[in-house]
Coordinates of C-alpha atoms in Angstrom, one line a residue:
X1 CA -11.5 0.4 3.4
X2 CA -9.1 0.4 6.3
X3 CA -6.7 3.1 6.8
X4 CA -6.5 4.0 3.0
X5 CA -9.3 5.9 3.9
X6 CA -12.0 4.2 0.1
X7 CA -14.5 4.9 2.6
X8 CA -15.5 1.4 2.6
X9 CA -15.7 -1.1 5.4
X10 CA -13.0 -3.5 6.7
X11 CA -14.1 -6.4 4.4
X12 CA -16.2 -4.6 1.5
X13 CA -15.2 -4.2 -1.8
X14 CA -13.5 -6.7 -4.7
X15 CA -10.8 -6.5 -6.7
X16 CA -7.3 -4.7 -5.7
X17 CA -9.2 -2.4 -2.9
X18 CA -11.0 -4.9 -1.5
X19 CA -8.0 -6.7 -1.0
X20 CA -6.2 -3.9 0.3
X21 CA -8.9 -3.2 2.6
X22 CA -9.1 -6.5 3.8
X23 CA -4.9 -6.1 4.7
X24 CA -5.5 -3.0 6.6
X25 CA -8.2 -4.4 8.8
X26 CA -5.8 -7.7 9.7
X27 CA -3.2 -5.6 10.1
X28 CA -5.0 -3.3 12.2
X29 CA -6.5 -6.3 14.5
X30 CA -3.0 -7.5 14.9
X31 CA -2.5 -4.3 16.9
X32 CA -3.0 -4.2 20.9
X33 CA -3.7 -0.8 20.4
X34 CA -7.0 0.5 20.0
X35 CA -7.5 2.3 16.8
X36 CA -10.8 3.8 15.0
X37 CA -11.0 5.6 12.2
X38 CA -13.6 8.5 11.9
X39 CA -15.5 11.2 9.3
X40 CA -15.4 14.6 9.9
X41 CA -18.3 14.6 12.0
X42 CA -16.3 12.4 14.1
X43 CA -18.5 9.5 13.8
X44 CA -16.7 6.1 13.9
X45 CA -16.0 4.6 10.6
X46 CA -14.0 1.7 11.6
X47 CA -12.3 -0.2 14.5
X48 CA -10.3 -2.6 14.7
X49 CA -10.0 -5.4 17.8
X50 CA -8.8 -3.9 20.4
X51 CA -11.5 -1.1 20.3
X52 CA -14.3 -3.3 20.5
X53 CA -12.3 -4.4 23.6
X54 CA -12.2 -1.2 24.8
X55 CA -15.6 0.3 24.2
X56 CA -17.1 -3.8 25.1
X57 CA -19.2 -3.5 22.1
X58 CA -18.4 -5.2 18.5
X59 CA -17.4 -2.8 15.9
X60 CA -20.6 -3.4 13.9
X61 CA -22.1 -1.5 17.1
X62 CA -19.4 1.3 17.2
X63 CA -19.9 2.3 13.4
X64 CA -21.9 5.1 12.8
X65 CA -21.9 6.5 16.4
X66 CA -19.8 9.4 17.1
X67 CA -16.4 8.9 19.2
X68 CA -17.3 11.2 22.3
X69 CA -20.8 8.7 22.7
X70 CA -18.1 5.8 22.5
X71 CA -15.4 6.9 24.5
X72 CA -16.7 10.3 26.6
X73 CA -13.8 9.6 29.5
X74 CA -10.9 10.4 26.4
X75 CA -12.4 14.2 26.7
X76 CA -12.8 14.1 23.1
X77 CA -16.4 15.6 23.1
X78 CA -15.2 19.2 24.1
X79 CA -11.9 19.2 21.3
X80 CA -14.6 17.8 18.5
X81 CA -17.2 20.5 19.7
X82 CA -14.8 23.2 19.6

């Protein structure tokens, strides 16, 4: 799920939180800001459109990885490591 945080990805799921997820990640794309979400072990959980621009990778390639691998110029590793 999107930002309500199911833990599920941008499309998965049926019923009432599929559909939900499915809402967050359009709304989320519709954003010119890029936007992940991650766990706590700061490994990228979802992205929306403008984060694949930015990384120039699609988001299928950014989940799993963690954010300071995706991103090391956002100084992100030392703040997560800390």
């Amino acid at each position: 799920g999107g930002a309500s945080g199911s833990g599920r990805g941008a499309g998965g799921g049926g019923g009432a939180d599929g559909a939900a997820a499915r809402w967050d990640a359009r709304v989320l794309d519709a954003l010119d800001r890029a936007i992940v979400r991650v766990d706590a072990e700061w490994r990228i959980r979802q992205a929306n459109a403008a984060a694949e621009r930015l990384a120039g990778e699609p988001r299928a390639a950014l989940a799993g990885r963690h954010i300071w691998d995706v991103v090391p110029a956002a100084g992100l590793a030392d703040a997560a490591r800390q």
